[in-house]
C-alpha cells in the first residue's frame, strides 16, 4: 500500500479511497487472526481481507474481512442494499474491488481471475436461463462454454445431484420457478467447482420449493464451500454453519447462529400461563427475587417474565404459583431468535450519531 496524500491511499490496483474507509480493517486484525486459527483445521477456501468497493463516492462495502473453509456453509445476512451482492460479484471475478484483497482456493480474484472462475460456481439472484432450450441443451451449452471434460457424464451426474433426471428433456420455459432454480444450480455445479456462491437462492419460491432448495444446499455443502446470501433469517438459521451479518457495507457480527443466540440473548425470558387473572399473577411474580420485569401476555392469565442474568427462577415460580392456589398451565423459556439479533444489530448500526 502506498500513501500518496494525507487523506488518500493507493493499493496495487491503482484505486484511491478516503483513509477513513479502511480504518475498520486494522481494528479487525486481531479477530481475523483468531478466526484463521479456528479454521486452520480446514483448508481456507475463501479469504477476504479489508475488501472495499466504491461506486463513485458511495462506499458499497468497507473493510470486509472474513474466511470460509472446506465443507462450510457461510451465510451472508443483511438487509437489501447492505453490500451482499457487491461482495459476491467481486468474489466471482465479475468486478474488481477498490481496495483490499480476496482469494478463492488460494487464487487472487484480480490477478488470477481466470483461475478463480474455474473454481467457482455462481448462482445469481436472477438466473440467466434460455426458456426455448431443454434442460439438457442448456447444460450442454454451458458445459461447452466452460470446456467441461466428459460433458455427457457430468450432465448426468449433476442432473442426479439436483434431482432433475426426469425433466432433462423438458423446455426450461415450461418448468416451475423451483425447478428452474434447480437448473441454475446444475449449471453452477457442472464444472465441479470447489466453491459455490449463491445469491438469494430461494427468493420468489413457494414454501415447498424453499424447503427442497434448502435441503439441496445442505447436501451440496457437505463437500464444498458455500457462500449463501439471504435476508431471510430463518434460512440462515436452518442452513448455515456460520453467519456474517452485514449492514451499510460493514460486518457487524460473525459467528454460528447458536453462538449468536447464546451470546446476545441476555437475561432469560419465561412465559407463565395460569388459570387465574393476569393482574393477580403479575402481582405475585413481581415480588419474587431474580425477577426483573413482568409483562402482560397475549391471553388472560399469561405473563412474560424477564429474569436477571444468571438466575433460573423457574422452580421458584412454579412453587409460588401452586402455593398461591393457582393452576399452573404452562411454564417455558422464550428463546432469542436470529431475527431478534438481526434487528437489534442493524438498528444499533443505523442509529444516527448524537450531535454535540
Coordinates of C-alpha atoms in Angstrom, one line a residue:
X1 CA 0.0 0.0 0.0
X2 CA 1.4 3.4 -1.0
X3 CA 0.4 6.7 0.7
X4 CA 0.1 9.5 -1.9
X5 CA -1.6 12.2 0.0
X6 CA -2.5 12.7 3.7
X7 CA -6.2 11.7 3.1
X8 CA -5.8 9.2 0.3
X9 CA -4.1 5.9 -0.2
X10 CA -3.4 3.8 -3.3
X11 CA -3.2 0.0 -3.4
X12 CA -1.6 -2.2 -6.1
X13 CA -4.7 -1.8 -8.3
X14 CA -4.2 1.9 -8.5
X15 CA -7.5 2.7 -6.9
X16 CA -8.0 5.6 -4.4
X17 CA -10.4 5.9 -1.5
X18 CA -10.7 8.0 1.7
X19 CA -8.4 6.8 4.5
X20 CA -11.4 6.5 6.9
X21 CA -12.9 3.8 4.6
X22 CA -10.3 1.3 5.7
X23 CA -9.8 2.0 9.4
X24 CA -12.1 -0.9 10.3
X25 CA -9.6 -3.2 8.5
X26 CA -7.0 -2.6 11.2
X27 CA -9.5 -2.8 14.0
X28 CA -10.5 -6.2 12.9
X29 CA -7.0 -7.7 12.5
X30 CA -6.9 -9.4 15.9
X31 CA -10.3 -11.0 15.2
X32 CA -9.0 -12.2 11.8
X33 CA -6.1 -13.9 13.4
X34 CA -8.3 -15.7 15.9
X35 CA -10.7 -16.8 13.1
X36 CA -7.8 -18.0 11.0
X37 CA -6.6 -20.2 13.8
X38 CA -10.1 -21.5 14.3
X39 CA -10.3 -22.5 10.6
X40 CA -6.7 -23.9 10.5
X41 CA -8.1 -27.5 10.8
X42 CA -9.8 -26.9 7.5
X43 CA -8.4 -25.7 4.2
X44 CA -9.4 -22.0 3.9
X45 CA -11.2 -21.6 0.5
X46 CA -12.4 -18.0 0.7
X47 CA -10.0 -15.5 2.3
X48 CA -11.1 -11.8 2.3
X49 CA -9.2 -9.0 3.9
X50 CA -10.0 -5.3 4.0
X51 CA -12.3 -5.5 1.0
X52 CA -13.7 -2.1 -0.1
X53 CA -15.8 -1.1 -3.1
X54 CA -16.8 2.4 -4.1
X55 CA -19.4 3.3 -6.7
X56 CA -18.3 6.9 -7.3
X57 CA -18.2 8.5 -3.9
X58 CA -20.5 6.0 -2.3
X59 CA -19.0 3.1 -0.3
X60 CA -20.9 -0.1 -1.1
X61 CA -18.7 -2.2 1.2
X62 CA -16.0 -1.1 3.6
X63 CA -13.1 -3.1 5.0
X64 CA -14.8 -6.5 4.9
X65 CA -12.7 -9.3 6.4
X66 CA -13.8 -12.9 6.7
X67 CA -12.8 -16.5 5.8
X68 CA -14.6 -19.7 4.9
X69 CA -13.4 -23.3 5.0
X70 CA -14.0 -26.5 3.1
X71 CA -17.4 -28.1 3.8
X72 CA -18.7 -24.9 5.4
X73 CA -21.9 -23.1 4.6
X74 CA -21.4 -19.4 5.3
X75 CA -24.4 -17.2 5.5
X76 CA -24.2 -13.7 4.3
X77 CA -27.0 -12.0 6.1
X78 CA -28.2 -8.4 5.7
X79 CA -31.0 -6.1 4.6
X80 CA -31.4 -5.1 1.0
X81 CA -28.6 -2.8 -0.1
X82 CA -26.2 -3.9 2.6
X83 CA -23.5 -4.9 0.2
X84 CA -24.0 -8.7 -0.2
X85 CA -24.3 -8.8 -4.0
X86 CA -21.4 -6.5 -4.4
X87 CA -19.2 -8.8 -2.4
X88 CA -20.3 -11.8 -4.3
X89 CA -19.6 -10.2 -7.6
X90 CA -16.1 -9.4 -6.5
X91 CA -15.5 -13.0 -5.4
X92 CA -16.7 -14.4 -8.7
X93 CA -14.5 -12.0 -10.7
X94 CA -17.4 -10.0 -12.1
X95 CA -15.9 -6.7 -10.9
X96 CA -12.7 -5.6 -9.1
X97 CA -12.6 -4.1 -5.6
X98 CA -11.5 -0.6 -4.9
X99 CA -9.1 -1.9 -2.3
X100 CA -8.4 -4.9 -0.2
X101 CA -7.7 -8.5 -1.2
X102 CA -9.9 -11.6 -1.9
X103 CA -8.6 -15.1 -2.6
X104 CA -10.6 -18.1 -3.6
X105 CA -9.0 -21.5 -3.4
X106 CA -5.7 -19.7 -3.0
X107 CA -6.1 -17.5 -6.1
X108 CA -6.4 -13.7 -6.2
X109 CA -9.7 -12.6 -7.7
X110 CA -8.0 -9.7 -9.6
X111 CA -4.5 -11.0 -10.6
X112 CA -5.7 -14.6 -11.2
X113 CA -9.3 -14.1 -12.2
X114 CA -9.5 -17.0 -14.7
X115 CA -8.2 -19.5 -12.1
X116 CA -10.8 -18.2 -9.7
X117 CA -13.6 -18.6 -12.2
X118 CA -12.6 -22.2 -12.9
X119 CA -13.1 -23.0 -9.2
X120 CA -16.3 -21.0 -8.5
X121 CA -19.9 -21.9 -9.3
X122 CA -22.2 -18.9 -9.2
X123 CA -26.0 -18.7 -8.9
X124 CA -27.0 -15.1 -9.3
X125 CA -30.3 -13.8 -7.9
X126 CA -31.8 -13.8 -11.4
X127 CA -30.7 -17.0 -13.1
X128 CA -29.7 -16.5 -16.8
X129 CA -31.7 -19.3 -18.4
X130 CA -32.9 -19.8 -22.0
X131 CA -36.6 -20.8 -21.9
X132 CA -36.5 -22.2 -25.5
X133 CA -33.8 -24.7 -24.6
X134 CA -34.4 -28.0 -22.9
X135 CA -32.6 -28.7 -19.6
X136 CA -30.0 -30.9 -21.3
X137 CA -29.5 -28.5 -24.2
X138 CA -28.8 -25.7 -21.8
X139 CA -26.3 -27.7 -19.7
X140 CA -24.6 -28.8 -23.0
X141 CA -24.3 -25.2 -24.0
X142 CA -23.0 -24.1 -20.6
X143 CA -20.6 -27.0 -20.5
X144 CA -19.2 -26.2 -23.9
X145 CA -18.5 -22.6 -22.8
X146 CA -16.6 -23.9 -19.8
X147 CA -14.9 -26.7 -21.8
X148 CA -16.0 -29.3 -19.4
X149 CA -14.3 -32.7 -20.0
X150 CA -16.5 -35.8 -20.3
X151 CA -19.5 -33.4 -20.6
X152 CA -22.2 -36.1 -21.0
X153 CA -21.1 -37.8 -17.8
X154 CA -21.1 -34.5 -15.9
X155 CA -24.5 -33.6 -17.1
X156 CA -25.9 -37.0 -16.0
X157 CA -24.2 -36.5 -12.6
X158 CA -25.5 -33.0 -11.9
X159 CA -29.0 -33.9 -13.0
X160 CA -29.0 -36.6 -10.5
X161 CA -27.5 -34.3 -7.8
X162 CA -30.2 -31.8 -8.2
X163 CA -33.0 -34.4 -8.8
X164 CA -33.8 -33.3 -12.4
X165 CA -33.3 -36.6 -14.2
X166 CA -37.0 -36.9 -15.1
X167 CA -37.1 -33.4 -16.5
X168 CA -33.9 -33.5 -18.6
X169 CA -35.8 -33.2 -21.9
X170 CA -38.3 -30.5 -20.7
X171 CA -38.2 -27.0 -22.0
X172 CA -36.9 -24.6 -19.4
X173 CA -39.8 -22.2 -20.1
X174 CA -42.3 -24.9 -19.0
X175 CA -40.7 -25.5 -15.6
X176 CA -41.8 -24.1 -12.3
X177 CA -39.6 -21.5 -10.7
X178 CA -38.4 -24.0 -8.2
X179 CA -37.3 -26.4 -11.0
X180 CA -35.7 -23.5 -12.9
X181 CA -33.7 -22.7 -9.7
X182 CA -32.5 -26.3 -9.7
X183 CA -31.4 -25.9 -13.4
X184 CA -29.4 -22.8 -12.3
X185 CA -27.8 -24.9 -9.5
X186 CA -27.0 -27.6 -12.0
X187 CA -25.1 -25.2 -14.3
X188 CA -23.2 -23.8 -11.3
X189 CA -22.1 -27.4 -10.3
X190 CA -21.4 -28.6 -13.9
X191 CA -17.6 -27.9 -13.8
X192 CA -17.2 -29.4 -10.3
X193 CA -16.3 -26.1 -8.5
X194 CA -14.7 -26.1 -5.1
X195 CA -16.6 -23.0 -4.1
X196 CA -20.3 -22.3 -4.7
X197 CA -21.7 -18.8 -4.4
X198 CA -25.5 -18.4 -4.2
X199 CA -27.2 -15.0 -4.2
X200 CA -30.7 -15.2 -2.7
X201 CA -31.3 -18.8 -4.0
X202 CA -34.8 -19.2 -2.5
X203 CA -36.2 -15.7 -3.4
X204 CA -39.7 -15.9 -5.1
X205 CA -40.2 -19.6 -4.3
X206 CA -43.2 -21.1 -2.6
X207 CA -42.8 -22.8 0.9
X208 CA -42.5 -26.3 -0.5
X209 CA -39.9 -25.2 -3.1
X210 CA -37.9 -23.3 -0.4
X211 CA -37.7 -26.5 1.7
X212 CA -36.5 -28.5 -1.3
X213 CA -33.8 -26.0 -2.3
X214 CA -32.6 -25.6 1.3
X215 CA -32.1 -29.4 1.6
X216 CA -30.2 -29.4 -1.7
X217 CA -27.9 -26.7 -0.5
X218 CA -27.2 -28.6 2.7
X219 CA -26.3 -31.7 0.8
X220 CA -24.1 -29.7 -1.6
X221 CA -22.3 -28.0 1.3
X222 CA -21.0 -31.3 2.8
X223 CA -18.2 -31.4 0.3
X224 CA -17.9 -27.8 -1.0
X225 CA -17.6 -24.3 0.4
X226 CA -20.9 -22.5 0.1
X227 CA -21.3 -18.7 0.4
X228 CA -25.0 -18.1 0.7
X229 CA -26.6 -14.6 0.8
X230 CA -30.0 -14.1 2.1
X231 CA -32.2 -11.6 4.0
X232 CA -34.4 -14.5 5.2
X233 CA -33.4 -15.0 8.8
X234 CA -34.9 -18.5 9.2
X235 CA -33.0 -19.6 6.1
X236 CA -29.6 -18.7 7.6
X237 CA -30.6 -20.3 10.9
X238 CA -31.6 -23.6 9.3
X239 CA -28.9 -23.9 6.6
X240 CA -25.7 -22.1 7.6
X241 CA -22.9 -23.3 9.9
X242 CA -21.8 -19.7 10.4
X243 CA -23.3 -16.3 9.6
X244 CA -22.0 -12.8 8.9
X245 CA -24.4 -10.0 9.5
X246 CA -23.6 -7.1 7.2
X247 CA -25.2 -3.6 7.4
X248 CA -24.3 -0.4 5.5
X249 CA -21.4 -2.3 3.9
X250 CA -19.7 -3.4 7.1
X251 CA -19.7 -6.7 9.1
X252 CA -21.4 -6.1 12.4
X253 CA -21.2 -9.6 13.8
X254 CA -19.9 -13.0 12.8
X255 CA -20.5 -16.4 14.5
X256 CA -22.6 -19.5 14.4
X257 CA -26.4 -19.0 14.7
X258 CA -26.3 -20.9 18.0
X259 CA -23.5 -18.9 19.5
X260 CA -25.1 -15.6 18.5
X261 CA -28.2 -16.6 20.2
X262 CA -26.3 -17.7 23.3
X263 CA -24.1 -14.5 23.5
X264 CA -26.8 -11.9 22.7
X265 CA -29.7 -13.5 24.5
X266 CA -29.0 -11.5 27.7
X267 CA -31.5 -12.1 30.5
X268 CA -33.7 -15.2 30.3
X269 CA -37.4 -14.7 29.4
X270 CA -40.2 -17.0 30.5
X271 CA -43.8 -17.4 29.6
X272 CA -46.0 -18.3 32.5
X273 CA -49.7 -19.3 32.0
X274 CA -52.2 -20.0 34.7
X275 CA -56.0 -20.2 35.0
X276 CA -56.0 -17.1 37.2
X277 CA -56.4 -13.4 36.2
X278 CA -53.3 -11.8 34.7
X279 CA -53.2 -8.9 37.2
X280 CA -53.2 -11.3 40.1
X281 CA -50.4 -13.4 38.6
X282 CA -48.3 -10.4 37.8
X283 CA -48.5 -9.0 41.3
X284 CA -47.4 -12.4 42.7
X285 CA -44.4 -12.8 40.4
X286 CA -43.1 -9.2 40.6
X287 CA -42.2 -9.7 44.3
X288 CA -40.0 -12.8 43.6
X289 CA -36.2 -12.5 43.9
X290 CA -34.5 -12.8 40.5
X291 CA -37.4 -11.4 38.5
X292 CA -36.5 -8.2 36.7
X293 CA -39.8 -7.5 34.9
X294 CA -43.3 -8.9 34.3
X295 CA -45.3 -8.0 31.2
X296 CA -48.8 -8.9 30.3
X297 CA -49.0 -11.7 27.7
X298 CA -51.3 -12.2 24.7
X299 CA -54.0 -14.0 26.6
X300 CA -55.7 -13.8 30.0
X301 CA -53.7 -15.5 32.7
X302 CA -50.5 -15.2 30.7
X303 CA -47.4 -13.1 31.5
X304 CA -43.8 -12.8 30.2
X305 CA -41.2 -12.8 32.9
X306 CA -37.7 -11.3 32.4
X307 CA -35.2 -12.8 34.9
X308 CA -32.0 -11.2 36.0
X309 CA -28.9 -12.7 34.3
X310 CA -27.7 -15.9 35.7
X311 CA -30.8 -16.7 37.7
X312 CA -33.0 -19.7 36.9
X313 CA -36.2 -18.8 38.7
X314 CA -38.4 -21.5 37.2
X315 CA -38.6 -23.7 40.3
X316 CA -39.4 -20.7 42.5
X317 CA -42.1 -19.5 40.1
X318 CA -43.7 -23.0 39.9
X319 CA -43.7 -23.4 43.7
X320 CA -45.1 -19.9 44.4
X321 CA -47.9 -20.2 41.8
X322 CA -49.0 -23.5 43.3
X323 CA -48.8 -22.2 46.9
X324 CA -51.0 -19.3 45.9
X325 CA -53.7 -21.7 44.8
X326 CA -53.3 -21.0 41.1
X327 CA -53.5 -23.7 38.4
X328 CA -50.2 -23.6 36.6
X329 CA -50.9 -24.5 32.9
X330 CA -47.5 -23.6 31.2
X331 CA -44.0 -22.5 32.2
X332 CA -41.5 -22.3 29.4
X333 CA -38.4 -20.3 28.3
X334 CA -38.6 -17.9 25.3
X335 CA -35.5 -18.2 23.1
X336 CA -34.0 -15.2 21.3
X337 CA -34.3 -15.8 17.6
X338 CA -31.8 -14.8 14.9
X339 CA -34.4 -12.3 13.8
X340 CA -34.3 -10.6 17.2
X341 CA -30.5 -10.4 17.0
X342 CA -30.5 -9.1 13.4
X343 CA -33.0 -6.3 14.2
X344 CA -31.0 -5.4 17.3
X345 CA -27.7 -5.1 15.5
X346 CA -29.0 -3.4 12.4
X347 CA -31.0 -0.9 14.4
X348 CA -27.9 -0.1 16.5
X349 CA -25.8 0.4 13.4
X350 CA -28.4 2.5 11.7
X351 CA -28.8 4.8 14.8
X352 CA -27.8 8.4 13.8
X353 CA -24.9 10.0 15.7
X354 CA -25.8 12.4 18.5
X355 CA -24.7 15.9 17.6
X356 CA -22.9 17.9 20.2

